[in-house]
CSV table of C-alpha atoms and ligand atoms in Angstrom, one decimal:
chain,number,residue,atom,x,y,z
X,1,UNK,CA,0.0,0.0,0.0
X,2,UNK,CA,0.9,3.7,-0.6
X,3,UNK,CA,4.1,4.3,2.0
X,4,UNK,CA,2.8,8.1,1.8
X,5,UNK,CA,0.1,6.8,3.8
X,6,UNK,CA,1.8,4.5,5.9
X,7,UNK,CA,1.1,5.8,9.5
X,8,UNK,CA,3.3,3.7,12.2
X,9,UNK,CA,6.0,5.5,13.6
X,10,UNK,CA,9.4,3.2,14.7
X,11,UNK,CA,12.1,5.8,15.7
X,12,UNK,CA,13.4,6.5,19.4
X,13,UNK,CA,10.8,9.3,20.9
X,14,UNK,CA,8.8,9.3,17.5
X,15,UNK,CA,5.3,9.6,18.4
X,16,UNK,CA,3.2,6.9,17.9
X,17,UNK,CA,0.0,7.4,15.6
X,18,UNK,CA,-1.8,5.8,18.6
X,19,UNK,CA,-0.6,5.5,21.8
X,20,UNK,CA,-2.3,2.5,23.6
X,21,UNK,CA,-2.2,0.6,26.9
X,22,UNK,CA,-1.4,4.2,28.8
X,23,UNK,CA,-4.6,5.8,29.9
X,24,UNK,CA,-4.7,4.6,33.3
X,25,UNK,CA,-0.7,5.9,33.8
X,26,UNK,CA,-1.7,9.0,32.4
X,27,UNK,CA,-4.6,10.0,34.0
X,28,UNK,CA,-2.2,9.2,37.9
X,29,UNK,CA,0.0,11.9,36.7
X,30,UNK,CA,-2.5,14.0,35.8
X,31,UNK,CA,-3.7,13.7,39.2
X,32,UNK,CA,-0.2,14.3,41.4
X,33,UNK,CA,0.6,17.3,39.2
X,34,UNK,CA,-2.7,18.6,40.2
X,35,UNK,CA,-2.2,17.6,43.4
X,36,UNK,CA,1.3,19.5,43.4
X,37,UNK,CA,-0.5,22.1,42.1
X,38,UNK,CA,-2.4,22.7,45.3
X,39,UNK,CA,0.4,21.8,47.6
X,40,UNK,CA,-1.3,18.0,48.7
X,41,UNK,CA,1.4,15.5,49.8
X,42,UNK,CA,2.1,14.1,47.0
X,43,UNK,CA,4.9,11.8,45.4
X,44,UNK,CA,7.1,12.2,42.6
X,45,UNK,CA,7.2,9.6,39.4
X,46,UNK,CA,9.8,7.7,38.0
X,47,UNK,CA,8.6,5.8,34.9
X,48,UNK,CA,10.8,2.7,34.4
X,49,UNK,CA,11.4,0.2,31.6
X,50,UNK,CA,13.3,-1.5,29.5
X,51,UNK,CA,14.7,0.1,25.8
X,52,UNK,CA,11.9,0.5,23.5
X,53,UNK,CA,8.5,0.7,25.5
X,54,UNK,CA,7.7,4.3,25.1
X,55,UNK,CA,8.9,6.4,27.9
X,56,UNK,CA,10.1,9.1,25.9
X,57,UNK,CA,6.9,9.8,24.1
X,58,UNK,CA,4.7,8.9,27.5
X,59,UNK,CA,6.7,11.4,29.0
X,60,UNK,CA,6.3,14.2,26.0
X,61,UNK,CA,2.2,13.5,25.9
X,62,UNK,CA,2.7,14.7,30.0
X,63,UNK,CA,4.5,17.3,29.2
X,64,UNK,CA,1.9,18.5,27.0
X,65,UNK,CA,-1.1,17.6,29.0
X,66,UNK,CA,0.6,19.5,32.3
X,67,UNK,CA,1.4,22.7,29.6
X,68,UNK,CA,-2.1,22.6,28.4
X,69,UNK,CA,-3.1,22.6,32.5
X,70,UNK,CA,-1.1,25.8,33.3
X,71,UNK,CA,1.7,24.0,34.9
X,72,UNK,CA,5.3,25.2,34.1
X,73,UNK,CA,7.0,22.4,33.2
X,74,UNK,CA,11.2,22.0,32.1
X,75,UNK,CA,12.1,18.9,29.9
X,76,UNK,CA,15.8,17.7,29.9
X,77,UNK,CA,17.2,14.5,29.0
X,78,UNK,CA,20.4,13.3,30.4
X,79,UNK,CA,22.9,12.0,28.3
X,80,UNK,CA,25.9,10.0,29.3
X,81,UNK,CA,28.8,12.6,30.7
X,82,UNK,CA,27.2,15.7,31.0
X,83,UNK,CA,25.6,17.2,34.7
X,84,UNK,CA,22.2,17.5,35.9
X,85,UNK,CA,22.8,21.0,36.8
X,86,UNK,CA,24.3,22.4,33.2
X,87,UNK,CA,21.2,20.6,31.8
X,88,UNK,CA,18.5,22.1,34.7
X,89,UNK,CA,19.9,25.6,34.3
X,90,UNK,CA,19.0,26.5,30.9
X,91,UNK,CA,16.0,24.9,31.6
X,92,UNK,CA,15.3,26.5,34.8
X,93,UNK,CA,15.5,30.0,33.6
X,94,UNK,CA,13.5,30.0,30.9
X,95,UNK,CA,10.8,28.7,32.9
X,96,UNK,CA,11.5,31.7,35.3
X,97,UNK,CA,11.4,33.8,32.9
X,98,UNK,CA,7.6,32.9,31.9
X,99,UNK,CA,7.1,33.3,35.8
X,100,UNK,CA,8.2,36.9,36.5
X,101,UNK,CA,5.3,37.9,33.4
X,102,UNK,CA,3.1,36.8,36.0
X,103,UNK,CA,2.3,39.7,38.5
X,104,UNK,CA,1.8,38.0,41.7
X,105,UNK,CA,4.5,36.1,41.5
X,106,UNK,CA,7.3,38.3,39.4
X,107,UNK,CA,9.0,39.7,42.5
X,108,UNK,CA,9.6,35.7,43.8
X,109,UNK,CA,10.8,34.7,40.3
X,110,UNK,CA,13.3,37.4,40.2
X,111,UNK,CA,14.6,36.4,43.0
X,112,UNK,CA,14.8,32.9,42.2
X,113,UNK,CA,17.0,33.8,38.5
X,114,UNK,CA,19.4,35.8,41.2
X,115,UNK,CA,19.2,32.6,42.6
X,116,UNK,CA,20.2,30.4,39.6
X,117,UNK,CA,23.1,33.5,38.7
X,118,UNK,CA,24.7,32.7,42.4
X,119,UNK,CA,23.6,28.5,41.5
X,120,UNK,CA,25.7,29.1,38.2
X,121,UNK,CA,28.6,31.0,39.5
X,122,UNK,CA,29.2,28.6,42.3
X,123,UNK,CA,29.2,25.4,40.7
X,124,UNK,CA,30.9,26.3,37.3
X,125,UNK,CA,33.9,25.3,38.9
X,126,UNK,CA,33.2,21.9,39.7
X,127,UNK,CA,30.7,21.5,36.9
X,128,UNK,CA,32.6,23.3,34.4
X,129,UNK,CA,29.6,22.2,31.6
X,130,UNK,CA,27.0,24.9,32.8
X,131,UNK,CA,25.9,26.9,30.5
X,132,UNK,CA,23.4,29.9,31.3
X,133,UNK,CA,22.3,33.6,30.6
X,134,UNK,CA,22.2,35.6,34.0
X,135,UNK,CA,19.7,38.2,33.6
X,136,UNK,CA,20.0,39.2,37.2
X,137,UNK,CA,23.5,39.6,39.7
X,138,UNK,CA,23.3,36.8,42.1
X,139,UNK,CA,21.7,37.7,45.9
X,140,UNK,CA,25.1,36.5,48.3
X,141,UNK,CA,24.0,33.5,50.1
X,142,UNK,CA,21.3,32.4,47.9
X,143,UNK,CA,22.1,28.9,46.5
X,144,UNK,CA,25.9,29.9,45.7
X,145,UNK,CA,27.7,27.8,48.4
X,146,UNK,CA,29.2,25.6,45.3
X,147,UNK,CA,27.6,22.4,47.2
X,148,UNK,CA,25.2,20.8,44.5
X,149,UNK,CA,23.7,19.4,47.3
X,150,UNK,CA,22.6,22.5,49.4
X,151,UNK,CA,22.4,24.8,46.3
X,152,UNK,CA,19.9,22.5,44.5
X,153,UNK,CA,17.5,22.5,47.6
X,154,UNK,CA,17.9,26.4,47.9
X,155,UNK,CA,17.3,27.1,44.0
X,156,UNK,CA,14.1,24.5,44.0
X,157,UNK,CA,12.7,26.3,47.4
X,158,UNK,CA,12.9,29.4,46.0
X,159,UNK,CA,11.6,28.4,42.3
X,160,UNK,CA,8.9,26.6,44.3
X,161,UNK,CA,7.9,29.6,46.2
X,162,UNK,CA,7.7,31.6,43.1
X,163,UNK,CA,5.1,28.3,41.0
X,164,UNK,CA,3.3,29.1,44.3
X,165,UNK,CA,2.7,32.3,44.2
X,166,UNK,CA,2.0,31.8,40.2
X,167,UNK,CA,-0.8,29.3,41.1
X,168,UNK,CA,0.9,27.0,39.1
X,169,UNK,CA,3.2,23.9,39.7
X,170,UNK,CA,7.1,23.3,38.5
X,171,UNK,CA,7.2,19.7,36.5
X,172,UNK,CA,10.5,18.9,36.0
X,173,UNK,CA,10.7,16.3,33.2
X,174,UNK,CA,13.9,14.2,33.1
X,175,UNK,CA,14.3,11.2,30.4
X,176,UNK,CA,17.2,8.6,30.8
X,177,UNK,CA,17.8,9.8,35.0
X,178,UNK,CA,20.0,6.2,34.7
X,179,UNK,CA,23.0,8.2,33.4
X,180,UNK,CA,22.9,10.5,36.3
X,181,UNK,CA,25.6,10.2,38.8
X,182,UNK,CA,24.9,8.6,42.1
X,183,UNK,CA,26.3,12.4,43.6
X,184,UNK,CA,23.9,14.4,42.0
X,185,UNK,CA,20.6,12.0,41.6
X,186,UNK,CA,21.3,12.0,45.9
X,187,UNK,CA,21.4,16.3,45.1
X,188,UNK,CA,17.6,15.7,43.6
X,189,UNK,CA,16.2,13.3,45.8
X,190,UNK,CA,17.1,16.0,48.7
X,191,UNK,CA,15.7,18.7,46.7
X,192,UNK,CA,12.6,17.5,45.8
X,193,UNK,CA,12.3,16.1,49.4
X,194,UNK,CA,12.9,19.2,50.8
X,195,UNK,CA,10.1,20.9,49.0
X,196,UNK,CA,7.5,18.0,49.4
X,197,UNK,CA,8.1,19.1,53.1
X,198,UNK,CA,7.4,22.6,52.7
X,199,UNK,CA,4.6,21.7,50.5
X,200,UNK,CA,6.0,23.8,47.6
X,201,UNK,CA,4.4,22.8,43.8
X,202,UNK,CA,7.8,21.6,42.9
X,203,UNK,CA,7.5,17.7,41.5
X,204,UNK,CA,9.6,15.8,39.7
X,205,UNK,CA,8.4,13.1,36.4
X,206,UNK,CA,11.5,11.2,35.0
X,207,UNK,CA,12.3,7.9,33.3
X,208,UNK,CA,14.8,5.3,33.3
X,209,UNK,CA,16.1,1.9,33.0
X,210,UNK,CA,14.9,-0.8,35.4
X,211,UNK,CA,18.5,-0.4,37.0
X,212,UNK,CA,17.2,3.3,38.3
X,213,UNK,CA,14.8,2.2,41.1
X,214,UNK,CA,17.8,0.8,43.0
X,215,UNK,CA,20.1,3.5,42.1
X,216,UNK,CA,17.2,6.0,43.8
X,217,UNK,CA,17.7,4.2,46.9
X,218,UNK,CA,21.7,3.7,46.5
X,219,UNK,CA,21.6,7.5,46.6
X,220,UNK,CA,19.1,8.1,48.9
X,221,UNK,CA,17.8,5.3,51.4
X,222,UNK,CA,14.6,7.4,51.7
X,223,UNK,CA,14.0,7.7,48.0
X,224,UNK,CA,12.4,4.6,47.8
X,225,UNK,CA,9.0,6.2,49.9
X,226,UNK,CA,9.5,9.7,48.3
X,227,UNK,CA,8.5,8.3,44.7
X,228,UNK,CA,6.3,6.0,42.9
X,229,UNK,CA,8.2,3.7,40.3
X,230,UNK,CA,5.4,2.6,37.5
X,231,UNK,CA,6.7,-0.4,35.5
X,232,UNK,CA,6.3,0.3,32.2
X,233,UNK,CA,6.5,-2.8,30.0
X,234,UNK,CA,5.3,-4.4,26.3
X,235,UNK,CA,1.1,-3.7,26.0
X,236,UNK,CA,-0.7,-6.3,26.9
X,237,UNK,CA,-2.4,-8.0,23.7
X,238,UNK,CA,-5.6,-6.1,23.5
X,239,UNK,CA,-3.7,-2.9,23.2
X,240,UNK,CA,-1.0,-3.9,21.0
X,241,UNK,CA,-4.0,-4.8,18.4
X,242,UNK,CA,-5.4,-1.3,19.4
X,243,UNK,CA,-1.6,0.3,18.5
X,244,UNK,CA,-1.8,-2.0,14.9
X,245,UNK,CA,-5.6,-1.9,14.4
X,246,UNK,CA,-6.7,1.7,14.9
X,247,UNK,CA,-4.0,4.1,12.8
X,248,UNK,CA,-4.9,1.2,9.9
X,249,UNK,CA,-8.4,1.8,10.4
X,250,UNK,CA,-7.5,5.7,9.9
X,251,UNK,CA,-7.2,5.1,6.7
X,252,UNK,CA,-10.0,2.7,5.9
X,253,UNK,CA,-7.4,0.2,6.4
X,254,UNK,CA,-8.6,-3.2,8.0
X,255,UNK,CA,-5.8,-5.6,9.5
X,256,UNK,CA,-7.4,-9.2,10.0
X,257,UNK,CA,-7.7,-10.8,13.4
X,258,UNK,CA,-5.1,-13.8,12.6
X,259,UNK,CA,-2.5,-11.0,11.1
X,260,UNK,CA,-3.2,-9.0,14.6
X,261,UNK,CA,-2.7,-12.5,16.3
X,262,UNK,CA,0.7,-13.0,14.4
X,263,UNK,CA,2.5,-9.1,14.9
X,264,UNK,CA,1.6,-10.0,18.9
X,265,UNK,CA,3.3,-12.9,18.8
X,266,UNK,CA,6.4,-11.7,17.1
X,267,UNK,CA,6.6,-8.8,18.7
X,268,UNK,CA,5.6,-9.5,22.1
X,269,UNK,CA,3.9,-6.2,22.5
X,270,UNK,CA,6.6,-4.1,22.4
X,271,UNK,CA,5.9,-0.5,21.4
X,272,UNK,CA,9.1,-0.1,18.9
X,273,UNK,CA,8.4,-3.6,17.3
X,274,UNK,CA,4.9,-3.2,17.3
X,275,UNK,CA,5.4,0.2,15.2
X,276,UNK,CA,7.9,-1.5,12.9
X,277,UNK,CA,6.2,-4.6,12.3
X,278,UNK,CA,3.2,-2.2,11.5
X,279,UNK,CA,5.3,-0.6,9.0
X,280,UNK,CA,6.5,-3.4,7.3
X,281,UNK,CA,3.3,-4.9,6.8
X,282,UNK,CA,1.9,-1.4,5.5
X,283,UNK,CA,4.2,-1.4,2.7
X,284,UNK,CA,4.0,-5.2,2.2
X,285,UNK,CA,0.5,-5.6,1.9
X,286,UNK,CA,-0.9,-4.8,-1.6
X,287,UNK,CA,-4.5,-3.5,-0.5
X,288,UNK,CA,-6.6,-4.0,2.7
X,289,UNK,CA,-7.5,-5.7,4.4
X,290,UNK,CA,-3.7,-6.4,5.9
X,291,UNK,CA,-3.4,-10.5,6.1
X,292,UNK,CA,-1.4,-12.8,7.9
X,293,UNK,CA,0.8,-13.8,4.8
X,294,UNK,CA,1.5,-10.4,4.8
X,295,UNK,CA,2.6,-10.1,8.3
X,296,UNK,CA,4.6,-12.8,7.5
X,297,UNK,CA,6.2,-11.7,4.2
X,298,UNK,CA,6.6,-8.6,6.3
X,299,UNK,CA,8.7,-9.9,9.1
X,300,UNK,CA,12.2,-10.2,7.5
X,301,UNK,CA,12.2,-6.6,6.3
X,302,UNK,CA,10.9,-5.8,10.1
X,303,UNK,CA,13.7,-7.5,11.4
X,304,UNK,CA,16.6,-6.3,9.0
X,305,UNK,CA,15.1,-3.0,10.0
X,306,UNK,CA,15.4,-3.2,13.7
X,307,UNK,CA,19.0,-4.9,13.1
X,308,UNK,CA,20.4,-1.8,11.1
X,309,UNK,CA,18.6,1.0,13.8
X,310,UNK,CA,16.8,0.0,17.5
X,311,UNK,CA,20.0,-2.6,18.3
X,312,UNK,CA,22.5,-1.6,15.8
X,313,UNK,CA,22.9,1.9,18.2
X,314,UNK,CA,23.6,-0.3,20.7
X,315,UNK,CA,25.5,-3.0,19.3
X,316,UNK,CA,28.1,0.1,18.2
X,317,UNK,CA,29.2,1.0,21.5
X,318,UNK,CA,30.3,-2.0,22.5
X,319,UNK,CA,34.0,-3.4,23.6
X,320,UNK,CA,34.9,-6.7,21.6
X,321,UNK,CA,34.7,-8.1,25.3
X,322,UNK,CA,31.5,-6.6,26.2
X,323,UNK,CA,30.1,-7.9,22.9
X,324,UNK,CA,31.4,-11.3,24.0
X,325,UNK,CA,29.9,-11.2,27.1
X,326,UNK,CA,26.4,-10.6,25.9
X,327,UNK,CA,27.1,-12.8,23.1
X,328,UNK,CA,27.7,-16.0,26.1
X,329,UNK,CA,24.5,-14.4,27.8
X,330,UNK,CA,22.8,-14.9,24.4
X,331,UNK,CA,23.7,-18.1,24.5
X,332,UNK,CA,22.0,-19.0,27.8
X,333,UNK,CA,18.5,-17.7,26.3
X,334,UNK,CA,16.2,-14.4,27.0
X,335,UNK,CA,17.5,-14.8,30.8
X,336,UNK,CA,18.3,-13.2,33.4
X,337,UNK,CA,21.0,-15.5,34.0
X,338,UNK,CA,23.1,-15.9,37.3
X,339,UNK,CA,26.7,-14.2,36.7
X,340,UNK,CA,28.2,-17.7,37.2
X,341,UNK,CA,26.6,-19.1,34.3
X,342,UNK,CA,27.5,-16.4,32.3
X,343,UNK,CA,31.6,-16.7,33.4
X,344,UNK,CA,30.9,-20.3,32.6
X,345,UNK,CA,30.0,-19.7,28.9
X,346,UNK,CA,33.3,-17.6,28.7
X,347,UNK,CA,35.5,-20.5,31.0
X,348,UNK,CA,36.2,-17.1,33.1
X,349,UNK,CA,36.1,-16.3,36.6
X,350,UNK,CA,33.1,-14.6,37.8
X,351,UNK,CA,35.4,-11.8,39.5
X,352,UNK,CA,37.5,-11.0,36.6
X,353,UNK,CA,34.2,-10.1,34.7
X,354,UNK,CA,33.3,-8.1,37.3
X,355,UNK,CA,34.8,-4.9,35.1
X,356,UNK,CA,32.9,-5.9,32.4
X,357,UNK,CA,29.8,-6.5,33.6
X,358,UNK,CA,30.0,-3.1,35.4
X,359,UNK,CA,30.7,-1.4,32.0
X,360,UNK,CA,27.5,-2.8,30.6
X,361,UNK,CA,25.3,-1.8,33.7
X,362,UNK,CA,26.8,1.8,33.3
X,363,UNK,CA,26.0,1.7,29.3
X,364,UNK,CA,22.9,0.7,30.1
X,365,UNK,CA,22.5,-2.6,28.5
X,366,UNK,CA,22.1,-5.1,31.0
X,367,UNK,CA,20.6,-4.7,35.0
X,368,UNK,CA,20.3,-6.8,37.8
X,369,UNK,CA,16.9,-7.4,39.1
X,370,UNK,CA,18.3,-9.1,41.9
X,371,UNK,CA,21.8,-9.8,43.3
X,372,UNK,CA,23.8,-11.9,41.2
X,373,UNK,CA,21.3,-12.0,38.2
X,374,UNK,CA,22.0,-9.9,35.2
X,375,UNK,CA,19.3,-9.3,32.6
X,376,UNK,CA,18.9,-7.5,29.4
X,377,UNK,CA,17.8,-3.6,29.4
X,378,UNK,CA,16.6,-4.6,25.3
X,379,UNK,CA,14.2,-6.1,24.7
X,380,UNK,CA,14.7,-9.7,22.6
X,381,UNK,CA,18.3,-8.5,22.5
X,382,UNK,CA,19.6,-12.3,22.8
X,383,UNK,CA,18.0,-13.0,19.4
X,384,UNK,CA,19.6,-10.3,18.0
X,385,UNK,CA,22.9,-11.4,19.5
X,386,UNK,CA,22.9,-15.1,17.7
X,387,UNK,CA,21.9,-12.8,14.6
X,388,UNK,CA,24.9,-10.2,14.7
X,389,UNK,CA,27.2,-13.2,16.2
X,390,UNK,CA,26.5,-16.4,15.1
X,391,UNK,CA,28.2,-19.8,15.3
X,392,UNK,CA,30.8,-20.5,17.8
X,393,UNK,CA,33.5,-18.2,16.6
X,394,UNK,CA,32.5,-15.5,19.6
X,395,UNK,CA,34.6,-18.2,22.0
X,396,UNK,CA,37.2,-17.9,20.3
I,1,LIG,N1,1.8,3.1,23.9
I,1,LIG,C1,2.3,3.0,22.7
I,1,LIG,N2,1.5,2.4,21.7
I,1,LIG,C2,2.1,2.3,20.5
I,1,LIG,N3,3.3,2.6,20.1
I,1,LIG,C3,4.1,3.2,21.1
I,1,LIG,C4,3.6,3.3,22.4
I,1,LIG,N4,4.6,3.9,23.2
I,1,LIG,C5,5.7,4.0,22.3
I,1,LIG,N5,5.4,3.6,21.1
I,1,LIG,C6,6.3,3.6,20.0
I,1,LIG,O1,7.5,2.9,20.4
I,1,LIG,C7,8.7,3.4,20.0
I,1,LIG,C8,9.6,3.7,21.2
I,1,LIG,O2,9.1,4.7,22.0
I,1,LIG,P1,10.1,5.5,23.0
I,1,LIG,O3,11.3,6.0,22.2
I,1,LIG,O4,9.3,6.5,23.7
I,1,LIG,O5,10.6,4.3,24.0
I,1,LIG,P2,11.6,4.4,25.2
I,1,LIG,O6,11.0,3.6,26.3
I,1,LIG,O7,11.8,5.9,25.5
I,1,LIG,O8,12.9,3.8,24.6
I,1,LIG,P3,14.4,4.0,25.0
I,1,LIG,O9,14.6,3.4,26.4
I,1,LIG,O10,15.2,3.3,24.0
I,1,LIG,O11,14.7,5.5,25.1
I,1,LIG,C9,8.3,4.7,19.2
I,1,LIG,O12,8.3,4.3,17.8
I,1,LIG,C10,6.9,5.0,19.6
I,1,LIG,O13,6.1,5.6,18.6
I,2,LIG,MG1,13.5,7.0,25.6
């Protein structure tokens, strides 16, 4: 059928044309913010789940409902080796910026950009990446000891105070929090805990891998009661059909029950493999409806697809040792697998892999949902590993 058309949407953060299974998640958030909003005890989110299931974009659509709400909100996303606070800054002011338009509360958001000028100033020197305009001279004492720690908690009371006096809430919006180091996700749990004491509308939505729940309570042994942690996973099958069935029908597109049947199945319900799959059967099928033989056909092209994009990114950052080590965790099936096995496959010790493994926990490709276990952060990444590596030769 005509690709023009085609509406499924693979890509990391791309939008889906539908996005199922997510109501129920959404509609909670809907309720802390507004809850934050009115200064109710109330905690903050962590969204966590494995590569592919559709944080990013569940974490845009709250974005936009809490905009379209009134709330101020700042969306960062951390990458590997840069600091929270040169990617908050930026942020920061530009949201304080829309807050000193508002009358009641201009005189409290000018003094919280003072605020981020002495927050700037004092911590350029140990976090040499921030960045920032300073439309005001800093206010001495204000969040510029040059402790991230106590500076954080002074800049997010008095932003707080300022959303307060606004009417509104601060949302900070942070994607991929895993990368954050341990010192300065323990800097944000103190922040935010400090204002959930005072009662100030200052609240926190992030994501992560399934590793960030315990590196939450690494930092912080109270961070465990000061958020929630959702699971987000693969759709369960009546809303993958939904994600498949609905943009199709769009276009006056039917997709047959047994085809539905068969993209679950090979997907799993994973959001990124439900979108390619959907793709690939778009372009494969010649009219509607969509058939099975179709899905089918459409499956190699859906794979090659994946291979060359969702775990080829990943695949690329790898050691030659690395990739051997998820190459002998492959081997041992979708796991998680017990760390002896896995030194087993590669007749190694299980402490001189120790390195390794702690390489691929920092890269974010593997966890460990309980001690000793190790699991893949990818989705059906072992089947992609006998793919990219096949035979014996990886033992070699
Ligand atoms: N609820 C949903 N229904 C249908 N498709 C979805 C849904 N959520 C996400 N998708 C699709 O899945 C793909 C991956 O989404 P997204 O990038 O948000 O995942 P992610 O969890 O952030 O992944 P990563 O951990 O790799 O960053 C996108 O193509 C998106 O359109
Ligand atoms: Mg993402």
């Amino acid at each position: 059928m005509d690709p023009v058309r085609n509406p499924y949407a693979p890509g990391a953060g791309t939008p889906p044309p539908e996005l199922a299974g997510r109501d129920e998640l959404r509609e909670t958030v809907r309720i802390a913010l507004e809850r934050v909003r009115r200064g109710l005890p109330t905690k903050s989110i962590l969204l966590v789940g494995p590569r592919g299931v559709g944080k990013t974009v569940l974490l845009d659509r709250m974005r936009e409902g809490a905009e379209a709400a009134g709330l101020q909100t700042v969306r960062v996303e951390a990458p590997e080796n840069r600091s929270l606070p040169a990617l908050l800054a930026p942020q920061l002011r530009i949201a304080l910026l829309r807050l000193s338009r508002n009358e009641q509360a201009k005189d409290l958001a000018r003094r919280a950009l003072r605020g981020l000028a002495g927050f700037a100033k004092a911590l350029k020197l140990k976090f040499r990446d921030i960045e920032v305009g300073l439309d005001l001279d800093p206010e001495p004492g204000l969040a510029d000891n040059g402790d991230l720690q106590h500076d954080l908690q002074a800049l997010l009371e008095v932003v707080g105070a300022a959303a307060q006096k606004a009417g509104t809430a601060l949302v900070l919006f942070v994607d991929e929090l895993q990368y954050v180091e341990e010192e300065q996700l323990a800097a944000l749990v103190t922040a935010l805990h400090r204002t959930a004491q005072r009662r100030l509308p200052v609240v926190l939505v992030g994501a992560g891998l399934p590793q960030l729940r315990g590196q939450m309570g690494q930092a912080k042994s109270y961070a465990e009661r000061l958020f929630d942690f959702p699971e987000i996973g693969p759709l369960p099958e009546p809303d993958a059909k939904i994600a498949i069935a609905k943009p199709a029908e769009e276009q006056r597109v039917q997709v047959n029950e047994d085809a539905l049947q068969s993209i679950v199945q090979r997907t799993r319900g994973y959001p990124y493999f439900l979108q390619e799959w959907g793709k690939h059967a778009w372009d494969t099928a010649d009219a509607s409806p969509i058939t099975r033989d179709d899905v089918e056909a459409a499956s190699r092209s859906a794979i090659a697809a994946l291979d060359e994009s969702f775990f080829r990114v990943r695949f690329d950052r790898l050691t030659p040792l690395e990739k051997k080590y998820l190459r002998a965790m492959a081997e041992l099936g979708p796991g998680p697998h017990r760390s002896g096995d896995i030194a087993e496959q590669l007749d190694r010790k299980v402490t001189s892999l120790g390195p390794t493994r702690n390489q691929l926990i920092a890269k974010g490709m593997i966890w460990s949902p309980s001690h000793g276990d190790t699991a893949f952060t990818v989705p059906l990444f072992d089947e992609f590993m006998h793919r990219i590596m096949p035979g014996d030769d990886w033992r070699h």
